[in-house]
CSV table of C-alpha atoms and ligand atoms in Angstrom, one decimal:
chain,number,residue,atom,x,y,z
Z,1,UNK,CA,51.4,-151.3,-47.3
Z,2,UNK,CA,49.9,-152.8,-44.2
Z,3,UNK,CA,47.4,-151.2,-41.8
Z,4,UNK,CA,48.6,-148.6,-39.5
Z,5,UNK,CA,46.2,-147.2,-37.1
Z,6,UNK,CA,48.8,-145.2,-35.2
Z,7,UNK,CA,48.0,-142.1,-37.4
Z,8,UNK,CA,44.5,-142.0,-36.2
Z,9,UNK,CA,45.0,-140.5,-32.9
Z,10,UNK,CA,46.7,-137.5,-34.5
Z,11,UNK,CA,43.4,-136.7,-36.2
Z,12,UNK,CA,41.3,-137.4,-33.1
Z,13,UNK,CA,40.3,-133.8,-32.9
Z,14,UNK,CA,39.2,-133.6,-36.6
Z,15,UNK,CA,37.1,-136.8,-36.2
Z,16,UNK,CA,35.6,-135.5,-32.9
Z,17,UNK,CA,34.7,-132.3,-34.6
Z,18,UNK,CA,33.2,-134.2,-37.4
Z,19,UNK,CA,31.2,-136.4,-35.0
Z,20,UNK,CA,30.0,-133.2,-33.2
Z,21,UNK,CA,28.6,-131.8,-36.5
Z,22,UNK,CA,27.1,-135.2,-37.3
Z,23,UNK,CA,25.3,-135.2,-33.9
Z,24,UNK,CA,24.2,-131.5,-34.4
Z,25,UNK,CA,22.8,-132.1,-37.8
Z,26,UNK,CA,21.0,-135.3,-36.7
Z,27,UNK,CA,19.4,-133.5,-33.8
Z,28,UNK,CA,18.3,-130.5,-35.8
Z,29,UNK,CA,17.1,-132.5,-38.8
Z,30,UNK,CA,15.5,-135.0,-36.4
Z,31,UNK,CA,13.5,-132.4,-34.6
Z,32,UNK,CA,12.5,-130.8,-38.0
Z,33,UNK,CA,11.4,-134.3,-39.2
Z,34,UNK,CA,9.5,-134.8,-36.0
Z,35,UNK,CA,7.5,-131.6,-36.0
Z,36,UNK,CA,7.3,-131.4,-39.8
Z,37,UNK,CA,6.0,-134.9,-39.8
Z,38,UNK,CA,3.2,-134.0,-37.4
Z,39,UNK,CA,2.3,-130.9,-39.4
Z,40,UNK,CA,2.3,-132.8,-42.7
Z,41,UNK,CA,0.2,-135.5,-41.2
Z,42,UNK,CA,-2.4,-133.1,-39.9
Z,43,UNK,CA,-2.6,-131.3,-43.2
Z,44,UNK,CA,-2.8,-134.6,-45.2
Z,45,UNK,CA,-5.7,-135.8,-42.9
Z,46,UNK,CA,-7.6,-132.6,-42.1
Z,47,UNK,CA,-6.1,-129.8,-44.2
Z,48,UNK,CA,-8.0,-127.7,-46.7
Z,49,UNK,CA,-7.4,-129.1,-50.3
Z,50,UNK,CA,-5.5,-125.9,-51.2
Z,51,UNK,CA,-2.9,-127.0,-48.6
Z,52,UNK,CA,-3.3,-130.7,-48.8
Z,53,UNK,CA,-2.6,-130.9,-52.6
Z,54,UNK,CA,0.7,-129.1,-52.6
Z,55,UNK,CA,1.8,-131.1,-49.5
Z,56,UNK,CA,0.9,-134.3,-51.2
Z,57,UNK,CA,2.8,-133.3,-54.3
Z,58,UNK,CA,5.8,-132.3,-52.2
Z,59,UNK,CA,5.6,-135.6,-50.2
Z,60,UNK,CA,5.6,-137.5,-53.5
Z,61,UNK,CA,8.7,-135.5,-54.7
Z,62,UNK,CA,10.5,-136.2,-51.5
Z,63,UNK,CA,9.7,-140.0,-51.3
Z,64,UNK,CA,10.3,-140.6,-55.1
Z,65,UNK,CA,13.6,-138.9,-55.7
Z,66,UNK,CA,17.1,-139.5,-54.2
Z,67,UNK,CA,18.0,-137.6,-51.0
Z,68,UNK,CA,21.3,-136.7,-52.6
Z,69,UNK,CA,19.5,-134.9,-55.5
Z,70,UNK,CA,17.4,-133.0,-53.0
Z,71,UNK,CA,20.4,-131.8,-51.1
Z,72,UNK,CA,22.0,-130.5,-54.4
Z,73,UNK,CA,18.7,-128.8,-55.3
Z,74,UNK,CA,18.4,-127.1,-52.0
Z,75,UNK,CA,22.0,-126.0,-51.7
Z,76,UNK,CA,23.0,-125.3,-55.3
Z,77,UNK,CA,19.7,-124.9,-56.9
Z,78,UNK,CA,18.1,-122.4,-54.6
Z,79,UNK,CA,21.0,-120.0,-55.0
Z,80,UNK,CA,19.9,-119.4,-58.5
Z,81,UNK,CA,16.7,-118.0,-57.3
Z,82,UNK,CA,18.4,-115.9,-54.7
Z,83,UNK,CA,18.3,-118.1,-51.7
Z,84,UNK,CA,21.8,-118.7,-50.5
Z,85,UNK,CA,21.7,-121.1,-47.6
Z,86,UNK,CA,24.7,-122.0,-45.5
Z,87,UNK,CA,25.6,-125.7,-46.1
Z,88,UNK,CA,24.6,-126.7,-42.6
Z,89,UNK,CA,21.2,-125.2,-42.9
Z,90,UNK,CA,20.7,-126.6,-46.3
Z,91,UNK,CA,21.6,-130.0,-45.0
Z,92,UNK,CA,19.2,-129.8,-42.1
Z,93,UNK,CA,16.4,-128.7,-44.3
Z,94,UNK,CA,17.0,-131.4,-46.8
Z,95,UNK,CA,17.4,-134.3,-44.4
Z,96,UNK,CA,14.7,-132.9,-42.1
Z,97,UNK,CA,12.0,-132.5,-44.8
Z,98,UNK,CA,13.0,-135.8,-46.4
Z,99,UNK,CA,12.3,-137.7,-43.2
Z,100,UNK,CA,9.4,-135.6,-42.2
Z,101,UNK,CA,7.6,-137.1,-45.1
Z,102,UNK,CA,8.3,-140.6,-43.9
Z,103,UNK,CA,7.4,-139.6,-40.3
Z,104,UNK,CA,4.2,-138.1,-41.7
Z,105,UNK,CA,3.2,-141.4,-43.2
Z,106,UNK,CA,3.6,-143.1,-39.8
Z,107,UNK,CA,1.9,-140.4,-37.9
Z,108,UNK,CA,-1.1,-140.4,-40.3
Z,109,UNK,CA,-1.6,-144.1,-39.8
Z,110,UNK,CA,-1.2,-143.7,-36.0
Z,111,UNK,CA,-3.8,-140.8,-35.8
Z,112,UNK,CA,-6.2,-142.9,-37.7
Z,113,UNK,CA,-5.7,-145.8,-35.3
Z,114,UNK,CA,-6.6,-143.7,-32.2
Z,115,UNK,CA,-9.8,-145.1,-30.8
Z,116,UNK,CA,-13.0,-143.4,-31.6
Z,117,UNK,CA,-13.9,-143.4,-27.9
Z,118,UNK,CA,-11.0,-140.8,-27.4
Z,119,UNK,CA,-12.7,-138.3,-29.6
Z,120,UNK,CA,-16.0,-138.9,-28.0
Z,121,UNK,CA,-14.6,-138.7,-24.5
Z,122,UNK,CA,-13.0,-135.3,-25.4
Z,123,UNK,CA,-15.8,-133.8,-27.4
Z,124,UNK,CA,-18.3,-134.8,-24.7
Z,125,UNK,CA,-16.4,-132.6,-22.2
Z,126,UNK,CA,-16.8,-129.7,-24.6
Z,127,UNK,CA,-13.4,-129.7,-26.3
Z,128,UNK,CA,-13.5,-128.5,-30.0
Z,129,UNK,CA,-12.2,-130.5,-32.9
Z,130,UNK,CA,-8.8,-128.6,-32.8
Z,131,UNK,CA,-8.5,-129.0,-29.1
Z,132,UNK,CA,-9.2,-132.6,-29.2
Z,133,UNK,CA,-6.7,-133.1,-32.0
Z,134,UNK,CA,-3.9,-131.2,-30.2
Z,135,UNK,CA,-4.4,-132.4,-26.7
Z,136,UNK,CA,-5.8,-135.8,-27.1
Z,137,UNK,CA,-5.3,-137.4,-30.5
Z,138,UNK,CA,-1.8,-136.2,-31.6
Z,139,UNK,CA,-0.1,-136.8,-28.2
Z,140,UNK,CA,-1.4,-140.4,-28.3
Z,141,UNK,CA,-0.6,-140.9,-32.0
Z,142,UNK,CA,3.0,-139.6,-31.4
Z,143,UNK,CA,3.5,-142.0,-28.4
Z,144,UNK,CA,2.3,-145.0,-30.5
Z,145,UNK,CA,4.7,-144.0,-33.2
Z,146,UNK,CA,7.9,-143.6,-31.3
Z,147,UNK,CA,9.4,-147.0,-31.9
Z,148,UNK,CA,9.0,-146.9,-35.7
Z,149,UNK,CA,9.9,-143.3,-35.8
Z,150,UNK,CA,13.1,-144.2,-33.9
Z,151,UNK,CA,14.1,-146.4,-36.9
Z,152,UNK,CA,13.7,-143.4,-39.1
Z,153,UNK,CA,15.9,-141.4,-36.8
Z,154,UNK,CA,18.6,-144.0,-37.0
Z,155,UNK,CA,18.3,-144.0,-40.8
Z,156,UNK,CA,18.6,-140.2,-40.6
Z,157,UNK,CA,21.8,-140.4,-38.6
Z,158,UNK,CA,23.3,-142.7,-41.2
Z,159,UNK,CA,22.0,-140.6,-44.1
Z,160,UNK,CA,23.5,-137.5,-42.5
Z,161,UNK,CA,26.8,-138.6,-44.3
Z,162,UNK,CA,25.3,-137.5,-47.5
Z,163,UNK,CA,25.5,-133.8,-46.5
Z,164,UNK,CA,29.3,-134.2,-46.9
Z,165,UNK,CA,28.7,-133.7,-50.6
Z,166,UNK,CA,27.5,-130.1,-50.0
Z,167,UNK,CA,30.5,-129.4,-47.8
Z,168,UNK,CA,29.3,-129.8,-44.2
Z,169,UNK,CA,32.3,-130.8,-42.3
Z,170,UNK,CA,30.6,-133.7,-40.6
Z,171,UNK,CA,32.1,-137.0,-39.7
Z,172,UNK,CA,32.4,-138.6,-43.2
Z,173,UNK,CA,34.0,-135.4,-44.7
Z,174,UNK,CA,36.2,-135.1,-41.7
Z,175,UNK,CA,37.5,-138.6,-42.4
Z,176,UNK,CA,38.0,-137.7,-46.0
Z,177,UNK,CA,40.0,-134.8,-45.0
Z,178,UNK,CA,42.2,-136.9,-42.8
Z,179,UNK,CA,42.6,-139.4,-45.7
Z,180,UNK,CA,43.7,-136.7,-48.1
Z,181,UNK,CA,46.5,-135.8,-45.8
Z,182,UNK,CA,47.6,-139.3,-44.7
Z,183,UNK,CA,46.5,-141.5,-47.7
Z,184,UNK,CA,45.1,-144.0,-45.1
Z,185,UNK,CA,41.5,-144.5,-46.3
Z,186,UNK,CA,40.9,-147.9,-44.8
Z,187,UNK,CA,42.0,-146.7,-41.3
Z,188,UNK,CA,40.0,-143.4,-41.3
Z,189,UNK,CA,36.9,-144.8,-42.9
Z,190,UNK,CA,37.0,-147.6,-40.3
Z,191,UNK,CA,37.5,-145.1,-37.5
Z,192,UNK,CA,34.6,-143.0,-38.9
Z,193,UNK,CA,32.4,-146.1,-39.0
Z,194,UNK,CA,33.3,-146.8,-35.4
Z,195,UNK,CA,32.2,-143.3,-34.4
Z,196,UNK,CA,28.9,-143.6,-36.3
Z,197,UNK,CA,28.4,-146.9,-34.4
Z,198,UNK,CA,29.0,-145.2,-31.1
Z,199,UNK,CA,26.7,-142.3,-31.9
Z,200,UNK,CA,24.1,-144.9,-33.0
Z,201,UNK,CA,24.3,-146.8,-29.7
Z,202,UNK,CA,23.7,-143.6,-27.8
Z,203,UNK,CA,20.7,-142.8,-30.0
Z,204,UNK,CA,19.3,-146.2,-29.6
Z,205,UNK,CA,19.7,-146.1,-25.8
Z,206,UNK,CA,18.0,-142.7,-25.7
Z,207,UNK,CA,15.1,-144.0,-27.8
Z,208,UNK,CA,14.7,-147.1,-25.5
Z,209,UNK,CA,14.7,-144.8,-22.5
Z,210,UNK,CA,12.1,-142.7,-24.1
Z,211,UNK,CA,9.9,-145.8,-24.8
Z,212,UNK,CA,10.2,-147.0,-21.3
Z,213,UNK,CA,9.2,-143.6,-20.0
Z,214,UNK,CA,6.1,-143.4,-22.0
Z,215,UNK,CA,5.1,-147.1,-21.5
Z,216,UNK,CA,2.7,-146.2,-18.6
Z,217,UNK,CA,1.0,-143.4,-20.5
Z,218,UNK,CA,-0.2,-145.5,-23.5
D,1,UNK,CA,-37.7,-127.0,-8.2
D,2,UNK,CA,-40.0,-129.9,-9.1
D,3,UNK,CA,-42.1,-130.5,-12.3
D,4,UNK,CA,-39.7,-128.3,-14.1
D,5,UNK,CA,-38.8,-129.7,-17.6
D,6,UNK,CA,-35.1,-129.9,-17.5
D,7,UNK,CA,-34.2,-132.2,-20.5
D,8,UNK,CA,-36.9,-132.2,-23.2
D,9,UNK,CA,-36.9,-134.4,-26.3
D,10,UNK,CA,-39.5,-133.7,-28.8
D,11,UNK,CA,-40.6,-135.9,-31.8
D,12,UNK,CA,-37.0,-137.3,-32.0
D,13,UNK,CA,-36.3,-139.4,-35.0
D,14,UNK,CA,-33.2,-140.8,-36.4
D,15,UNK,CA,-32.4,-143.0,-39.4
D,16,UNK,CA,-29.2,-144.5,-40.7
D,17,UNK,CA,-30.1,-144.8,-44.5
D,18,UNK,CA,-33.3,-146.7,-44.5
D,19,UNK,CA,-32.9,-148.0,-41.0
D,20,UNK,CA,-35.2,-146.1,-38.6
D,21,UNK,CA,-33.4,-146.3,-35.3
D,22,UNK,CA,-35.5,-143.8,-33.4
D,23,UNK,CA,-39.2,-143.1,-34.2
D,24,UNK,CA,-41.0,-140.1,-32.8
D,25,UNK,CA,-39.7,-140.2,-29.3
D,26,UNK,CA,-40.9,-137.8,-26.7
D,27,UNK,CA,-39.3,-137.5,-23.3
D,28,UNK,CA,-39.2,-134.9,-20.5
D,29,UNK,CA,-36.9,-135.2,-17.6
D,30,UNK,CA,-37.3,-133.0,-14.7
D,31,UNK,CA,-34.6,-131.5,-12.6
D,32,UNK,CA,-33.2,-134.0,-10.2
D,33,UNK,CA,-35.0,-136.8,-11.8
D,34,UNK,CA,-33.3,-140.2,-12.5
D,35,UNK,CA,-34.5,-142.0,-15.5
D,36,UNK,CA,-33.4,-145.4,-16.6
D,37,UNK,CA,-33.7,-146.5,-20.2
D,38,UNK,CA,-33.9,-150.3,-20.7
D,39,UNK,CA,-34.6,-152.4,-23.7
D,40,UNK,CA,-33.1,-155.1,-25.9
D,41,UNK,CA,-29.9,-154.7,-27.9
D,42,UNK,CA,-30.3,-152.5,-30.9
D,43,UNK,CA,-33.5,-150.9,-29.7
D,44,UNK,CA,-31.9,-147.4,-29.9
D,45,UNK,CA,-31.0,-146.7,-26.3
D,46,UNK,CA,-27.5,-145.5,-26.9
D,47,UNK,CA,-28.6,-143.6,-30.0
D,48,UNK,CA,-31.2,-141.7,-28.0
D,49,UNK,CA,-28.7,-140.9,-25.2
D,50,UNK,CA,-26.1,-139.8,-27.6
D,51,UNK,CA,-28.6,-137.6,-29.4
D,52,UNK,CA,-28.9,-135.6,-26.2
D,53,UNK,CA,-25.3,-134.2,-26.4
D,54,UNK,CA,-25.2,-134.3,-30.2
D,55,UNK,CA,-22.7,-137.1,-30.4
D,56,UNK,CA,-25.2,-138.7,-32.8
D,57,UNK,CA,-27.4,-135.8,-34.0
D,58,UNK,CA,-31.1,-136.6,-34.7
D,59,UNK,CA,-32.5,-136.7,-38.2
D,60,UNK,CA,-35.5,-134.6,-36.9
D,61,UNK,CA,-36.9,-133.5,-33.7
D,62,UNK,CA,-35.6,-131.3,-30.9
D,63,UNK,CA,-33.5,-131.7,-27.8
D,64,UNK,CA,-33.6,-129.0,-25.1
D,65,UNK,CA,-31.6,-128.5,-21.9
D,66,UNK,CA,-33.7,-126.0,-19.9
D,67,UNK,CA,-34.3,-123.2,-22.3
D,68,UNK,CA,-31.5,-124.0,-24.7
D,69,UNK,CA,-32.1,-126.0,-27.8
D,70,UNK,CA,-29.1,-128.3,-28.1
D,71,UNK,CA,-29.5,-129.5,-31.7
D,72,UNK,CA,-30.1,-126.0,-33.1
D,73,UNK,CA,-29.5,-125.8,-36.9
D,74,UNK,CA,-26.7,-123.3,-37.3
D,75,UNK,CA,-24.0,-122.6,-39.8
D,76,UNK,CA,-21.0,-124.9,-39.2
D,77,UNK,CA,-18.7,-122.6,-37.0
D,78,UNK,CA,-21.6,-121.3,-35.0
D,79,UNK,CA,-22.9,-124.8,-34.6
D,80,UNK,CA,-19.5,-126.1,-33.4
D,81,UNK,CA,-19.2,-123.3,-30.9
D,82,UNK,CA,-22.7,-123.9,-29.7
D,83,UNK,CA,-22.3,-127.6,-29.1
D,84,UNK,CA,-18.9,-127.2,-27.4
D,85,UNK,CA,-20.7,-124.8,-25.0
D,86,UNK,CA,-23.7,-126.9,-24.3
D,87,UNK,CA,-21.7,-130.1,-23.9
D,88,UNK,CA,-19.9,-128.6,-20.9
D,89,UNK,CA,-23.2,-128.9,-19.1
D,90,UNK,CA,-23.9,-132.5,-20.1
D,91,UNK,CA,-21.7,-135.2,-18.5
D,92,UNK,CA,-21.4,-138.5,-20.2
D,93,UNK,CA,-20.0,-141.8,-19.0
D,94,UNK,CA,-19.3,-144.6,-21.5
D,95,UNK,CA,-19.2,-148.3,-21.3
D,96,UNK,CA,-15.5,-148.3,-22.2
D,97,UNK,CA,-14.6,-145.3,-19.9
D,98,UNK,CA,-12.7,-143.4,-22.7
D,99,UNK,CA,-10.1,-142.1,-20.2
D,100,UNK,CA,-7.1,-140.4,-21.9
D,101,UNK,CA,-4.3,-142.9,-21.5
D,102,UNK,CA,-1.5,-140.3,-22.0
D,103,UNK,CA,-2.7,-138.2,-19.0
D,104,UNK,CA,-2.6,-139.1,-15.3
D,105,UNK,CA,-5.9,-139.2,-13.4
D,106,UNK,CA,-5.2,-135.6,-12.4
D,107,UNK,CA,-4.6,-134.7,-16.0
D,108,UNK,CA,-7.8,-136.5,-17.1
D,109,UNK,CA,-9.9,-134.6,-14.6
D,110,UNK,CA,-8.2,-131.1,-14.9
D,111,UNK,CA,-7.8,-130.9,-18.7
D,112,UNK,CA,-11.3,-129.7,-19.6
D,113,UNK,CA,-11.8,-127.4,-16.6
D,114,UNK,CA,-8.5,-125.7,-17.3
D,115,UNK,CA,-8.9,-125.5,-21.1
D,116,UNK,CA,-12.5,-124.5,-21.2
D,117,UNK,CA,-13.2,-122.8,-17.9
D,118,UNK,CA,-9.8,-121.2,-17.5
D,119,UNK,CA,-9.3,-122.6,-14.1
D,120,UNK,CA,-5.8,-121.9,-12.6
D,121,UNK,CA,-3.6,-125.0,-12.1
D,122,UNK,CA,-4.1,-124.7,-8.2
D,123,UNK,CA,-7.9,-124.4,-8.6
D,124,UNK,CA,-8.0,-127.3,-11.1
D,125,UNK,CA,-6.0,-129.5,-8.7
D,126,UNK,CA,-8.2,-128.7,-5.8
D,127,UNK,CA,-11.2,-129.5,-8.0
D,128,UNK,CA,-9.6,-132.9,-9.1
D,129,UNK,CA,-8.9,-133.7,-5.5
D,130,UNK,CA,-12.5,-133.0,-4.4
D,131,UNK,CA,-13.9,-135.0,-7.2
D,132,UNK,CA,-11.6,-137.9,-6.6
D,133,UNK,CA,-12.4,-137.9,-2.9
D,134,UNK,CA,-16.0,-138.1,-3.9
D,135,UNK,CA,-15.5,-141.3,-5.9
D,136,UNK,CA,-13.0,-142.7,-3.3
D,137,UNK,CA,-9.8,-142.6,-5.3
D,138,UNK,CA,-7.9,-139.8,-3.8
D,139,UNK,CA,-4.7,-141.9,-3.6
D,140,UNK,CA,-4.8,-142.6,-7.4
D,141,UNK,CA,-4.4,-138.9,-8.4
D,142,UNK,CA,-1.0,-139.4,-10.0
D,143,UNK,CA,-1.5,-142.8,-11.6
D,144,UNK,CA,-1.9,-143.4,-15.3
D,145,UNK,CA,-5.2,-145.0,-16.3
D,146,UNK,CA,-3.4,-148.1,-17.4
D,147,UNK,CA,-2.6,-148.8,-13.8
D,148,UNK,CA,-6.2,-148.8,-12.7
D,149,UNK,CA,-8.8,-151.6,-12.5
D,150,UNK,CA,-11.9,-151.3,-14.6
D,151,UNK,CA,-14.1,-150.1,-11.7
D,152,UNK,CA,-11.5,-147.5,-10.8
D,153,UNK,CA,-11.3,-146.3,-14.3
D,154,UNK,CA,-15.0,-145.9,-14.5
D,155,UNK,CA,-15.0,-143.9,-11.2
D,156,UNK,CA,-12.3,-141.6,-12.6
D,157,UNK,CA,-14.4,-141.1,-15.7
D,158,UNK,CA,-17.3,-140.1,-13.5
D,159,UNK,CA,-15.1,-137.8,-11.6
D,160,UNK,CA,-13.9,-136.3,-14.8
D,161,UNK,CA,-17.3,-135.6,-16.0
D,162,UNK,CA,-18.4,-134.2,-12.6
D,163,UNK,CA,-15.5,-131.8,-12.6
D,164,UNK,CA,-17.2,-129.8,-15.3
D,165,UNK,CA,-20.1,-129.3,-12.9
D,166,UNK,CA,-22.7,-130.6,-15.4
D,167,UNK,CA,-26.4,-130.0,-15.1
D,168,UNK,CA,-27.2,-133.6,-16.2
D,169,UNK,CA,-25.3,-136.8,-16.4
D,170,UNK,CA,-25.8,-139.5,-19.1
D,171,UNK,CA,-24.6,-143.1,-18.5
D,172,UNK,CA,-24.4,-145.5,-21.3
D,173,UNK,CA,-24.0,-149.0,-19.7
D,174,UNK,CA,-21.5,-147.7,-17.3
D,175,UNK,CA,-21.0,-151.1,-15.8
D,176,UNK,CA,-21.4,-153.4,-18.7
D,177,UNK,CA,-17.7,-153.8,-19.4
D,178,UNK,CA,-16.8,-154.4,-15.8
D,179,UNK,CA,-16.1,-157.8,-14.1
D,180,UNK,CA,-19.0,-158.6,-11.8
D,181,UNK,CA,-17.2,-157.9,-8.6
D,182,UNK,CA,-16.4,-154.3,-9.8
D,183,UNK,CA,-19.8,-153.3,-10.7
D,184,UNK,CA,-20.9,-152.5,-7.2
D,185,UNK,CA,-18.3,-149.8,-6.5
D,186,UNK,CA,-19.5,-147.9,-9.6
D,187,UNK,CA,-23.1,-148.4,-8.7
D,188,UNK,CA,-22.3,-146.9,-5.3
D,189,UNK,CA,-21.0,-143.7,-6.8
D,190,UNK,CA,-24.1,-143.5,-9.0
D,191,UNK,CA,-26.3,-144.0,-6.0
D,192,UNK,CA,-24.5,-141.2,-4.1
D,193,UNK,CA,-25.1,-138.9,-7.1
D,194,UNK,CA,-28.8,-139.9,-6.9
D,195,UNK,CA,-28.9,-138.8,-3.3
D,196,UNK,CA,-27.3,-135.4,-4.2
D,197,UNK,CA,-30.2,-135.0,-6.7
D,198,UNK,CA,-28.1,-135.0,-9.8
D,199,UNK,CA,-30.4,-135.3,-12.9
D,200,UNK,CA,-29.4,-138.5,-14.6
D,201,UNK,CA,-30.4,-140.5,-17.6
D,202,UNK,CA,-29.1,-144.0,-17.3
D,203,UNK,CA,-29.1,-146.7,-20.0
D,204,UNK,CA,-28.6,-150.0,-18.3
D,205,UNK,CA,-29.0,-153.7,-18.4
D,206,UNK,CA,-29.1,-153.9,-14.6
D,207,UNK,CA,-32.7,-154.2,-13.7
D,208,UNK,CA,-32.1,-154.3,-9.9
D,209,UNK,CA,-30.2,-151.1,-10.1
D,210,UNK,CA,-32.7,-149.3,-12.2
D,211,UNK,CA,-35.4,-150.4,-9.8
D,212,UNK,CA,-33.6,-149.2,-6.7
D,213,UNK,CA,-32.2,-145.9,-7.9
D,214,UNK,CA,-34.4,-144.5,-10.6
D,215,UNK,CA,-37.6,-142.5,-10.5
D,216,UNK,CA,-38.8,-143.5,-13.9
D,217,UNK,CA,-38.1,-146.3,-16.3
D,218,UNK,CA,-38.4,-146.1,-20.0
D,219,UNK,CA,-38.7,-149.4,-21.9
D,220,UNK,CA,-37.5,-149.1,-25.5
D,221,UNK,CA,-37.9,-151.5,-28.4
D,222,UNK,CA,-37.3,-151.0,-32.1
D,223,UNK,CA,-36.8,-147.3,-31.8
D,224,UNK,CA,-39.9,-146.5,-29.9
D,225,UNK,CA,-40.7,-146.0,-26.2
D,226,UNK,CA,-43.0,-148.9,-25.7
D,227,UNK,CA,-43.9,-148.0,-22.1
D,228,UNK,CA,-42.8,-145.8,-19.3
D,229,UNK,CA,-43.5,-145.4,-15.6
D,230,UNK,CA,-42.2,-145.6,-12.2
D,231,UNK,CA,-40.1,-148.7,-11.5
D,232,UNK,CA,-42.7,-150.3,-9.3
D,233,UNK,CA,-45.2,-150.3,-12.3
D,234,UNK,CA,-42.7,-151.2,-15.1
D,235,UNK,CA,-40.9,-154.0,-13.2
D,236,UNK,CA,-43.9,-155.4,-11.2
D,237,UNK,CA,-46.9,-154.6,-13.3
D,238,UNK,CA,-46.2,-153.8,-16.9
D,239,UNK,CA,-48.9,-153.3,-19.3
D,240,UNK,CA,-47.4,-154.0,-22.6
D,241,UNK,CA,-46.7,-157.5,-23.7
D,242,UNK,CA,-43.3,-156.6,-25.2
D,243,UNK,CA,-42.2,-155.2,-21.8
D,244,UNK,CA,-43.3,-158.4,-20.1
D,245,UNK,CA,-41.4,-160.6,-22.5
D,246,UNK,CA,-38.2,-158.5,-22.2
D,247,UNK,CA,-38.4,-158.5,-18.4
D,248,UNK,CA,-39.1,-162.2,-18.2
D,249,UNK,CA,-35.8,-162.8,-19.9
D,250,UNK,CA,-33.8,-160.2,-17.8
D,251,UNK,CA,-35.3,-160.6,-14.4
D,252,UNK,CA,-35.1,-164.5,-14.3
D,253,UNK,CA,-31.4,-164.3,-14.6
U,1,ATP,N1,-23.3,-145.5,-37.1
U,1,ATP,C1,-24.3,-146.4,-37.3
U,1,ATP,N2,-24.6,-146.7,-38.6
U,1,ATP,C2,-25.7,-147.6,-38.9
U,1,ATP,N3,-26.4,-148.1,-38.1
U,1,ATP,C3,-26.2,-147.8,-36.7
U,1,ATP,C4,-25.2,-147.0,-36.3
U,1,ATP,N4,-25.2,-146.9,-34.9
U,1,ATP,C5,-26.2,-147.6,-34.5
U,1,ATP,N5,-26.8,-148.2,-35.6
U,1,ATP,C6,-27.9,-149.1,-35.5
U,1,ATP,O1,-28.9,-148.4,-34.7
U,1,ATP,C7,-29.7,-149.4,-34.0
U,1,ATP,C8,-29.8,-148.9,-32.5
U,1,ATP,O2,-28.4,-149.0,-32.0
U,1,ATP,P1,-28.1,-148.5,-30.4
U,1,ATP,O3,-26.6,-148.6,-30.4
U,1,ATP,O4,-28.8,-147.2,-30.2
U,1,ATP,O5,-28.8,-149.7,-29.7
U,1,ATP,P2,-28.7,-150.0,-28.1
U,1,ATP,O6,-30.2,-150.1,-27.7
U,1,ATP,O7,-27.9,-149.0,-27.5
U,1,ATP,O8,-28.1,-151.5,-28.1
U,1,ATP,P3,-27.1,-152.1,-27.1
U,1,ATP,O9,-28.0,-152.6,-25.9
U,1,ATP,O10,-26.6,-153.3,-27.9
U,1,ATP,O11,-26.1,-151.2,-26.8
U,1,ATP,C9,-29.0,-150.7,-34.1
U,1,ATP,O12,-29.8,-151.4,-35.1
U,1,ATP,C10,-27.7,-150.4,-34.8
U,1,ATP,O13,-27.3,-151.4,-35.6
U,2,MG,MG1,-26.0,-149.2,-26.5
């Protein structure tokens, strides 16, 4: 049986829908990982120990265990204690928190790298510690961390394929569905890979645009 | 107006571990007075200046601005609120400018007045325009600091401090990090402030500037004020041997 890509266009709608969900989950989880990363970083550096210890334990858990397991835990595990999340929400939470932990590591290092003169400049004007952190330190730390955090976002996009296992009809699962009807795995996996590649290109272009825009303000 | 104690430092002492950086320093600055602090590297000039706005709190002694004790011993939260309040009245200019790189010149100047004094955007913009005009940089209002020369950055830093309408301005070697040809533009701004009778305490290595602008000069060495007086006395007729040695090295350049 040779390759036959002629069946692919028939499933264009299915794949496009899948790509749409992949994009949606990447954006939602990406935002969660960004803001979650900032919150975790601030808690890790400045939080009261009663907050810092659980966050550290949580970070350890999320860095030290497979994402796949985390998704199972959030989607299938939480039901047992009465938390029944839609698959999409469970996927966003799992992916988002997982990458928030990685982003937090980057942001922490970046906060610590902000020049001492920035704190002094702000405090001298009369800004409080919190105001200095919010308005001066974190915006600078986040700008500095955009390139490496961009790499995390690209990893997040690719790892979003994992949420197919909890039944989110994203790109990978859409391809599988097409395959189960046509028995053409090679063609559809390749088509899905091509779609990921296109989305990835768009994401990278967006990140480069962002980097250029903030270049003057660093 | 005159002979009124404005900034008062009483029995100021500061140690880092066993290292005594300031030893029993007393200083009174009157309203509108301009005081230069000179002395060799490591003599404690910056430490003294930074004690005035609690950036480097004293180990013992008192700092007053008019009738407010700046370094009051208070429980943490009250202390923080207190210093945040008094710092609004004390402008400080650093050797390395410490402009906020993520904000435009306008953002740098308007941030604190908007956050701390509740100025409206329009009022804050007007304030920024006024202060920038004063330092001769009106056209740079929408630039980011990274696009400015060192002299321009320092002038923006001065405008940012002035926008808080401080009662006193502290300068810690404001021109030391600048290329020689950029020093004058910053000195000009400081001279202009002097003419407006801004109270200023200026740590500097530029003896000519200190001589031409300041009412009083303090010579510090090893954490003590060795000698103080009007520039004519300190620069032309110092009493202390240590002052003479220091000036010989610095004036002959
Ligand atoms: N954080 C610190 N920890 C320990 N020692 C310090 C600290 N800050 C300053 N010192 C010491 O205090 C002394 C006075 O320092 P200070 O910066 O006030 O000197 P200075 O007169 O401003 O010198 P310069 O002309 O080089 O700026 C120096 O011996 C310095 O090493
Ligand atoms: Mg110094």
